[in-house]
Coordinates of C-alpha atoms and ligand atoms in Angstrom, one line a residue:
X1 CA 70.0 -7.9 52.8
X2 CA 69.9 -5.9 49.8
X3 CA 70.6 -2.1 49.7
X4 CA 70.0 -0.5 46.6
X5 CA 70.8 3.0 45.4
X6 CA 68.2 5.0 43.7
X7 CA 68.5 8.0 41.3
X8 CA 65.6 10.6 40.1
X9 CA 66.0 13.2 37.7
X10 CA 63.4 12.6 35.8
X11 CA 61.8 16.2 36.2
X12 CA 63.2 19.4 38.9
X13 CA 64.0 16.9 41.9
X14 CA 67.4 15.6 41.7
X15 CA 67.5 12.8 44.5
X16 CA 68.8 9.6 45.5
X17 CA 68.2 7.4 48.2
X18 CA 69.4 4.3 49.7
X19 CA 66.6 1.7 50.8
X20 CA 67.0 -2.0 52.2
X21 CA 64.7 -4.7 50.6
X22 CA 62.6 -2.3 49.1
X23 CA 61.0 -0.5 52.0
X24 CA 63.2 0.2 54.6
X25 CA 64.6 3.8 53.8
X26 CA 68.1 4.4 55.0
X27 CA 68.7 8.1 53.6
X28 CA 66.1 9.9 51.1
X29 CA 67.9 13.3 49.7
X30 CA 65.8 15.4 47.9
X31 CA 66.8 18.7 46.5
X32 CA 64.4 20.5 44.5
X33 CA 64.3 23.5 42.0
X34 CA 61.0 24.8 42.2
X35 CA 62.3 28.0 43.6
X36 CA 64.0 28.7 40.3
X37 CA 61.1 27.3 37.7
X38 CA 58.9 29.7 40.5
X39 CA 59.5 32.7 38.2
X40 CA 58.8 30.9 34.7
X41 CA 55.5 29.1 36.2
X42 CA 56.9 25.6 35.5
X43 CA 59.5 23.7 34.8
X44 CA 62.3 25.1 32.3
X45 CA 63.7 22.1 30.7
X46 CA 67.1 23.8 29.9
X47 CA 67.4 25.1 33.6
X48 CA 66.6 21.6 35.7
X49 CA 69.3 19.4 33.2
X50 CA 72.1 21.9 34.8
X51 CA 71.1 21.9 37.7
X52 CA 71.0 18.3 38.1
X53 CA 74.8 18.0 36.6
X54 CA 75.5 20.5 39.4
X55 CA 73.8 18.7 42.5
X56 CA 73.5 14.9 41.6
X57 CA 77.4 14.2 42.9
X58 CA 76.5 15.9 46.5
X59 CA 73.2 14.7 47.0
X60 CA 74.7 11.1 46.3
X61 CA 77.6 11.8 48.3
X62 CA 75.0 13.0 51.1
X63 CA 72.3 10.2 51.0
X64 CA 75.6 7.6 51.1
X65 CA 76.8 9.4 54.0
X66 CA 73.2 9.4 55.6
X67 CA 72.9 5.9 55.2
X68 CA 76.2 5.4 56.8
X69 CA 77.7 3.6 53.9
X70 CA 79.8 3.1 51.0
X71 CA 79.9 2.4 47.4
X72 CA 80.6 -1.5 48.0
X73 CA 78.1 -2.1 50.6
X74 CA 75.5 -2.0 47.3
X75 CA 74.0 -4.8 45.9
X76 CA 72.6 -2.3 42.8
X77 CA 72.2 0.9 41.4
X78 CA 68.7 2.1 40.0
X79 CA 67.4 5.3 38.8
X80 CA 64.4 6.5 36.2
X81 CA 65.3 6.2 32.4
X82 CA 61.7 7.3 31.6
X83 CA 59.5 8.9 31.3
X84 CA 60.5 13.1 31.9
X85 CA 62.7 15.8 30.7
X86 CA 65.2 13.7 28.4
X87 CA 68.3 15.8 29.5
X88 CA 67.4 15.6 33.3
X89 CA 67.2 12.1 32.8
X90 CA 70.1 11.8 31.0
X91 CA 72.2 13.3 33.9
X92 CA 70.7 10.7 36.3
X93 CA 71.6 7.8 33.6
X94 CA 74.6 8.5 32.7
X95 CA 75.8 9.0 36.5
X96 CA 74.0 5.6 37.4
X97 CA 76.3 4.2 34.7
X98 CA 79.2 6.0 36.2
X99 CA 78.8 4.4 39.5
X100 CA 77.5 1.2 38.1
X101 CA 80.9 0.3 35.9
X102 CA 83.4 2.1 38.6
X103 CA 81.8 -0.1 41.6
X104 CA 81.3 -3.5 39.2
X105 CA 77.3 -3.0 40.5
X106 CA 74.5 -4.4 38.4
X107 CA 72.4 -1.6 36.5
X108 CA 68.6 -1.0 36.7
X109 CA 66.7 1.1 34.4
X110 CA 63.2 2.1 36.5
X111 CA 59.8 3.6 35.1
X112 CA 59.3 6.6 37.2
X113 CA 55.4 6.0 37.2
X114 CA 56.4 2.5 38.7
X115 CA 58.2 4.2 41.5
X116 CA 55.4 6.5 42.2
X117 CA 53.0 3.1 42.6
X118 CA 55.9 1.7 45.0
X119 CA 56.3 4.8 46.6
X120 CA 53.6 2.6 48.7
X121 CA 55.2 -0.2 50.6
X122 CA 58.0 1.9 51.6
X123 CA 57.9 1.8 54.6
X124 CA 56.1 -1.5 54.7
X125 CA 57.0 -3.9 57.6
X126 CA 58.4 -5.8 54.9
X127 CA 57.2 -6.8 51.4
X128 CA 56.0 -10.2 51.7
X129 CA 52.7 -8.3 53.2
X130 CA 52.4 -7.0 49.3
X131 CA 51.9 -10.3 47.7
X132 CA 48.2 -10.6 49.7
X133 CA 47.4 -7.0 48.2
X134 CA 46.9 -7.7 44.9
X135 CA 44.9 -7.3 42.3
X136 CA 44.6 -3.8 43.4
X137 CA 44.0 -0.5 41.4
X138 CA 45.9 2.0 41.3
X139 CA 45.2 5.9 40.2
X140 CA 48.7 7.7 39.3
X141 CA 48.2 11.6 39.0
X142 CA 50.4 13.5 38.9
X143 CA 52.1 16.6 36.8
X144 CA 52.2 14.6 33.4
X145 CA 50.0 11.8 34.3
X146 CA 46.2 10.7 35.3
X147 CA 45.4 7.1 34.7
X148 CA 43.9 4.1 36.3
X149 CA 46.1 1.2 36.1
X150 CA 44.8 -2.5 36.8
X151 CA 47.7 -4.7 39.0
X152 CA 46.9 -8.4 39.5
X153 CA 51.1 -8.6 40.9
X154 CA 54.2 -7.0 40.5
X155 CA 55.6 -5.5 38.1
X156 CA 51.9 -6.5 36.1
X157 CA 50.3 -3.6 35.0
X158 CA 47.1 -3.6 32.4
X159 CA 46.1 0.1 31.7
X160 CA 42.6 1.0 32.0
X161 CA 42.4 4.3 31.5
X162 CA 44.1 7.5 31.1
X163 CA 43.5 11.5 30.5
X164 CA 42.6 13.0 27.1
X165 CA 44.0 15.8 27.6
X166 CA 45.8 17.7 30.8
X167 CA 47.0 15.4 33.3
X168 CA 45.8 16.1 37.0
X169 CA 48.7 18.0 37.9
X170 CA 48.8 20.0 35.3
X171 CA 44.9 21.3 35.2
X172 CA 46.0 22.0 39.3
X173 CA 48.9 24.1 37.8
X174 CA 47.4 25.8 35.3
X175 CA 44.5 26.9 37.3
X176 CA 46.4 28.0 40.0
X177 CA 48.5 30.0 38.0
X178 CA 44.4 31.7 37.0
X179 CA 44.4 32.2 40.4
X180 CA 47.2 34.3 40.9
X181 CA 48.4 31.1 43.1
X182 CA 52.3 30.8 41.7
X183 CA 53.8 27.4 41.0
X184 CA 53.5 24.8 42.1
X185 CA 49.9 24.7 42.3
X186 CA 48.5 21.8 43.9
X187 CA 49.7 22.9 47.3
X188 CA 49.1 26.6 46.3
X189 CA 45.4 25.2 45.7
X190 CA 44.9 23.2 48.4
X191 CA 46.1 25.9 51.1
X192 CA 43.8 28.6 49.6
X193 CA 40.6 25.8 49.6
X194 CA 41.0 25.6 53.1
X195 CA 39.0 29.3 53.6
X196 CA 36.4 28.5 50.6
X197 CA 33.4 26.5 50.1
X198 CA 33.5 23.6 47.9
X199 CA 29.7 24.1 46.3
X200 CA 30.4 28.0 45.9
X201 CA 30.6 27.5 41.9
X202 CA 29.3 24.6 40.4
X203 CA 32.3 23.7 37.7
X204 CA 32.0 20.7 35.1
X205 CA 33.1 16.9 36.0
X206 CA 33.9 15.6 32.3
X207 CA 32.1 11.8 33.4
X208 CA 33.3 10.2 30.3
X209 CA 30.9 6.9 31.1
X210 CA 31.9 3.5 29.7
X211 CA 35.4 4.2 30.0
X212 CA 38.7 5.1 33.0
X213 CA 39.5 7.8 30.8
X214 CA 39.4 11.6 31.9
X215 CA 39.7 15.0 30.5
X216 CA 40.3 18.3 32.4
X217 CA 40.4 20.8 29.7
X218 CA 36.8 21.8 30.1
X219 CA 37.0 22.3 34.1
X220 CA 39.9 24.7 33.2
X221 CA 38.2 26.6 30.7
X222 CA 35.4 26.4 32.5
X223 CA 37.4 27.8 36.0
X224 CA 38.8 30.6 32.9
X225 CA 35.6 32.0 32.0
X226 CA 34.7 32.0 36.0
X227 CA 37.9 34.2 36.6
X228 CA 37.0 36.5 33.9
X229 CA 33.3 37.1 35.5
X230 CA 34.9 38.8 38.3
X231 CA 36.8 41.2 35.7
X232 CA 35.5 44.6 37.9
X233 CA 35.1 42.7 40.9
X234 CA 37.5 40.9 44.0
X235 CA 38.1 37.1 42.8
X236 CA 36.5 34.7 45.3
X237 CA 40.0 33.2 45.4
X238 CA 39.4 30.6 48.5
X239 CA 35.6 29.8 47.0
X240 CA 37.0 28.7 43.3
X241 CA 40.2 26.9 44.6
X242 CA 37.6 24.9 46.6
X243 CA 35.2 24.5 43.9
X244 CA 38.1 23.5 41.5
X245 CA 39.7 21.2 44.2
X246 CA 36.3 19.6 44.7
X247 CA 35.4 18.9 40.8
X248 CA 38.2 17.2 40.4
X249 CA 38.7 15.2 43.4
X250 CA 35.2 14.0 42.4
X251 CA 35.9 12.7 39.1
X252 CA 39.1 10.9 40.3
X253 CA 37.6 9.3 43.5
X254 CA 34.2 8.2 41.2
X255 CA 36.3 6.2 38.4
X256 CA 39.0 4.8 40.4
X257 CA 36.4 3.5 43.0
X258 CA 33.8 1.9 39.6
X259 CA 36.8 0.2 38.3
X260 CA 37.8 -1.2 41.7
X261 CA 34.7 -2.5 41.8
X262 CA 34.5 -4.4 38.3
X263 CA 37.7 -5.7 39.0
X264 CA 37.2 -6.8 42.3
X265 CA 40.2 -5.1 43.5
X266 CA 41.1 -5.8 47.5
X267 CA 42.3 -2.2 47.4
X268 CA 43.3 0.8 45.8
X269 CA 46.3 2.8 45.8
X270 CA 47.3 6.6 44.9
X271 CA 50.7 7.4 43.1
X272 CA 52.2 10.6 42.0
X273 CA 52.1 14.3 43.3
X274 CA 48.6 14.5 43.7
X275 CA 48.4 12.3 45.7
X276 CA 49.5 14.5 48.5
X277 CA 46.3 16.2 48.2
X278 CA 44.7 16.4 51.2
X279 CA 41.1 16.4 50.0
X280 CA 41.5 13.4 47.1
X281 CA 43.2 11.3 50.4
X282 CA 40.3 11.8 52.8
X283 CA 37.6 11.6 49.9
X284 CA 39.0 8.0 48.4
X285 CA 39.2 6.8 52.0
X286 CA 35.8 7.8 52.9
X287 CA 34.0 6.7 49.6
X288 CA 36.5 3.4 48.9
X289 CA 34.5 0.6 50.3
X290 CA 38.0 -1.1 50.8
X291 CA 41.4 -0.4 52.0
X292 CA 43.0 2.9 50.7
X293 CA 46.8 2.9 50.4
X294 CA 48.3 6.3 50.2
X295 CA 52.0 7.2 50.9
X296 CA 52.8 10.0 53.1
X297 CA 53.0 13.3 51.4
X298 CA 56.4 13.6 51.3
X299 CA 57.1 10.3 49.5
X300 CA 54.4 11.3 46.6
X301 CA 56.7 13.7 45.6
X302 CA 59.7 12.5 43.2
X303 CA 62.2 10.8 45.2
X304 CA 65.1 8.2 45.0
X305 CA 63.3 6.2 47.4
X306 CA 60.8 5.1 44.9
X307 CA 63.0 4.4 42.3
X308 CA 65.0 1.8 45.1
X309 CA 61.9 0.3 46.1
X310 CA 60.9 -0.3 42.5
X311 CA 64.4 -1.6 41.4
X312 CA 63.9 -4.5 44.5
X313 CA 61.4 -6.8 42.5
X314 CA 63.5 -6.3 39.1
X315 CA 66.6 -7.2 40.8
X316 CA 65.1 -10.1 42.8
X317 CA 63.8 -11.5 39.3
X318 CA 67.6 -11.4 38.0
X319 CA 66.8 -8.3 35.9
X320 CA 69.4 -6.4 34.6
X321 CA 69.6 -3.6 32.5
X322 CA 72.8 -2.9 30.2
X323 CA 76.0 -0.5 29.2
X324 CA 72.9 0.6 26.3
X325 CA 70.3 1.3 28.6
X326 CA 69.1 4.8 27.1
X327 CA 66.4 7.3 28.6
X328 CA 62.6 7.0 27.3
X329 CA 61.1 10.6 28.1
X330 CA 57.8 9.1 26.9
X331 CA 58.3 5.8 28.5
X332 CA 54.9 4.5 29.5
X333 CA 53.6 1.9 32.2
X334 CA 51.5 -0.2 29.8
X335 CA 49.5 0.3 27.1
X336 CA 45.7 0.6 27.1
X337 CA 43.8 -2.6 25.8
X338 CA 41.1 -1.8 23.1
Ligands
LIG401 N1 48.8 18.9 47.7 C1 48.7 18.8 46.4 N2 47.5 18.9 45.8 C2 47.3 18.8 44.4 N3 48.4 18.6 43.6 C3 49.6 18.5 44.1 C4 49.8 18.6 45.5 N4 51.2 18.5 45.7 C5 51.7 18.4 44.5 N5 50.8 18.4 43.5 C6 51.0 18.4 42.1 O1 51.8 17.3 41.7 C7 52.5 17.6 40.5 C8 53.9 17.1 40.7 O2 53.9 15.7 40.9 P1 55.1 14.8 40.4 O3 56.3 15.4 41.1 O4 54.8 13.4 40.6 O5 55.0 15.2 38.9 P2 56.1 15.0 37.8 O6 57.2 14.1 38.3 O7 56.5 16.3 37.3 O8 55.3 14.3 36.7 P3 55.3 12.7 36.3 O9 55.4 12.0 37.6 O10 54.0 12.5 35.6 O11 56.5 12.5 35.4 C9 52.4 19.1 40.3 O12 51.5 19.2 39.2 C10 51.8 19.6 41.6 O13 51.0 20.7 41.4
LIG402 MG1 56.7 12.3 39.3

C-alpha cells in the first residue's frame, strides 16, 4: 500500500490530499481564493503566492489529520512544479522539499495538466482497470489550456493539437466578465444558460479543418460586438450565455470526437476546469460513439488529489525527482509533432 501526499499551488487553490495507490482518496483539502481575485476579475499573481504561504501548513495539517495519519506512514511526497503562477508554485515546492528532507520521503515533481488527465481514475476500483483503456484521447481545457492530447499508456502523451489563442477557460472568463457574470465564469455561464436558448444568436465555431488546433478569439469578439448591439436595449443575458456555451461546446465535442476516430481511441477523457461543464459532459457523451470518462465536478477543479494520483505511476517506475527540482510555470505535457 502506497499513500502519497499531494500538493497544488499551481494557480488560487492551495490543496493537498492524501490518496492510496493512486485512486483511493483518503482526505482532499481544498481552499480556494476566488472570493478575493472576485473583485480584480481573475487571478492576482502577487495575492494567491501569500496566500498560499499563509494556508499551505493548515490545509496539510488538515488533509493528514483527515486521512488519519502521519508524516511516516508516507511512502512520497508529490505536488505540481509546472506549469502556473511561478511564486504559487514555488510555495508548494519548496514546502514539498520541507517535508520531503525532514521525513527522509522520496520527492516527485508532477505536471499539473497530468493531474488534471488523472484526475480520472480516482476513484477507480483500482488502476489495473486503466491499462485496458488505452490509447485513449484526451481533451484538457481549462483556464490556461485547450488541447487534444493522444495517450497510447501512461505517462505517454503525443500532442495533437492545441489553442491559438485563449484557452477554453479563459474565452468562458472573459465573456462572462461581457456579461456582467463576475469571476469565475464557467459556472457563472453555465448557471445563466440554463434560462436561454442555445440557437438564440448564431456565434462563430473557428473549425480550423486539417488540424486539433482551436482558437476562441473570434467567438469572443464576436460575443463583444453582440453585447454592444444591445447598447439602448436589456442584454438577453440567459440567450448569449447559451449561445456562447453552445458554440464552444460544439467545437470541443467535434475535434476531440474526429481525432478519436483517426486514432482509434477506445475512449476519450475530459481534464481540467471545464470539464465540469455540464453541457460539454452531456454533449461528448451523447455524440462520442465510445466510452466517455469524465471526473466528477469537484475533482476537475485543482486539487492535491490529482497531483497524488499522478505521482503513483512515477513512483512505481522508481522515479525520483531531486534537492534541484525547480518550478516550470510554462511546463508543458508534450510537444506537438509537425
Ligand atoms: N462549469 C464550468 N463551465 C465552464 N467552465 C468552467 C466551469 N467550472 C470551471 N470552469 C473554468 O475552468 C477554469 C479553471 O480551471 P482550472 O482550475 O483547471 O484552471 P487553472 O488551473 O487556472 O489553469 P491550468 O489548469 O490550465 O493551469 C476557469 O476558467 C473556469 O471558468
Ligand atoms: Mg488547473
Amino acid at each position: 500500500m502506497a499513500l502519497i501526499l499531494g500538493i497544488e499551488t499551481s494557480c488560487d487553490e492551495t490543496a493537498a490530499a492524501v490518496v492510496e495507490n493512486g485512486c483511493k482518496i483518503l482526505s482532499n483539502v481544498v481552499a480556494s481564493q476566488i472570493a478575493m481575485h472576485a473583485q480584480y476579475g481573475g487571478v492576482f499573481p502577487e495575492i494567491a503566492s501569500r496566500e498560499h504561504v499563509l494556508k499551505i501548513v493548515p490545509v496539510i495539517e488538515d488533509t493528514l489529520k483527515e486521512a488519519g495519519i502521519k508524516f511516516k506512514d508516507l511512502a512520497a511526497v508529490a505536488v505540481t512544479h509546472g506549469p502556473g503562477l511561478a511564486g504559487s508554485l514555488l510555495v508548494g515546492v519548496n514546502t514539498a522539499k520541507a517535508i520531503s528532507f525532514a521525513n527522509d520521503l522520496p520527492l516527485l515533481g508532477v505536471n499539473h495538466l497530468e493531474g488534471h488527465v488523472y484526475a480520472n481514475w480516482l476513484e477507480a476500483a483500482n488502476m489495473t482497470v486503466v491499462e485496458k483503456q488505452f490509447p485513449l484521447i484526451a481533451l484538457i481545457v481549462s483556464g490556461g489550456h485547450s488541447e487534444i492530447v493522444l495517450m497510447r499508456g501512461h505517462n505517454d502523451y503525443q500532442m495533437l493539437g492545441h489553442t491559438l489563442d485563449d484557452a477554453a477557460g479563459e474565452a468562458f472568463d472573459k465573456v462572462a466578465r461581457l456579461l456582467g457574470l463576475g469571476y469565475p465564469g464557467g459556472p457563472a455561464i453555465q448557471k445563466a444558460a440554463e434560462d436561454g436558448d442555445p440557437n438564440a444568436f448564431k456565434l462563430p465555431r473557428a473549425w480550423l479543418r486539417g488540424t486539433y488546433d482551436y482558437s476562441f478569439s473570434g467567438l469572443k469578439t464576436a460575443a463583444l460586438h453582440l453585447v454592444q448591439s444591445f447598447k439602448d436595449k436589456p442584454l438577453p443575458v440567459a440567450d448569449i450565455a447559451a449561445s456562447f456555451q453552445a458554440a464552444i461546446t460544439d467545437v470541443l465535442v467535434e475535434k476531440t470526437k474526429q481525432a478519436a476516430e483517426e486514432f482509434g481511441a477506445k475512449q476519450i477523457l475530459l481534464a481540467g476546469g471545464v470539464a465540469a461543464n455540464k453541457r460539454l459532459r452531456e454533449q461528448m457523451v451523447k455524440r462520442a460513439d465510445r466510452p466517455v470518462l469524465i471526473p466528477p465536478p469537484k475533482l476537475c477543479i485543482d486539487n492535491g488529489a490529482m497531483i497524488a494520483s499522478a505521482a503513483w505511476w512515477h513512483l512505481e517506475k522508481g522515479e525520483r525527482s531531486g534537492w534541484d527540482l525547480d518550478v516550470l510555470p510554462s511546463l508543458q505535457l508534450a510537444v506537438k509533432s509537425q
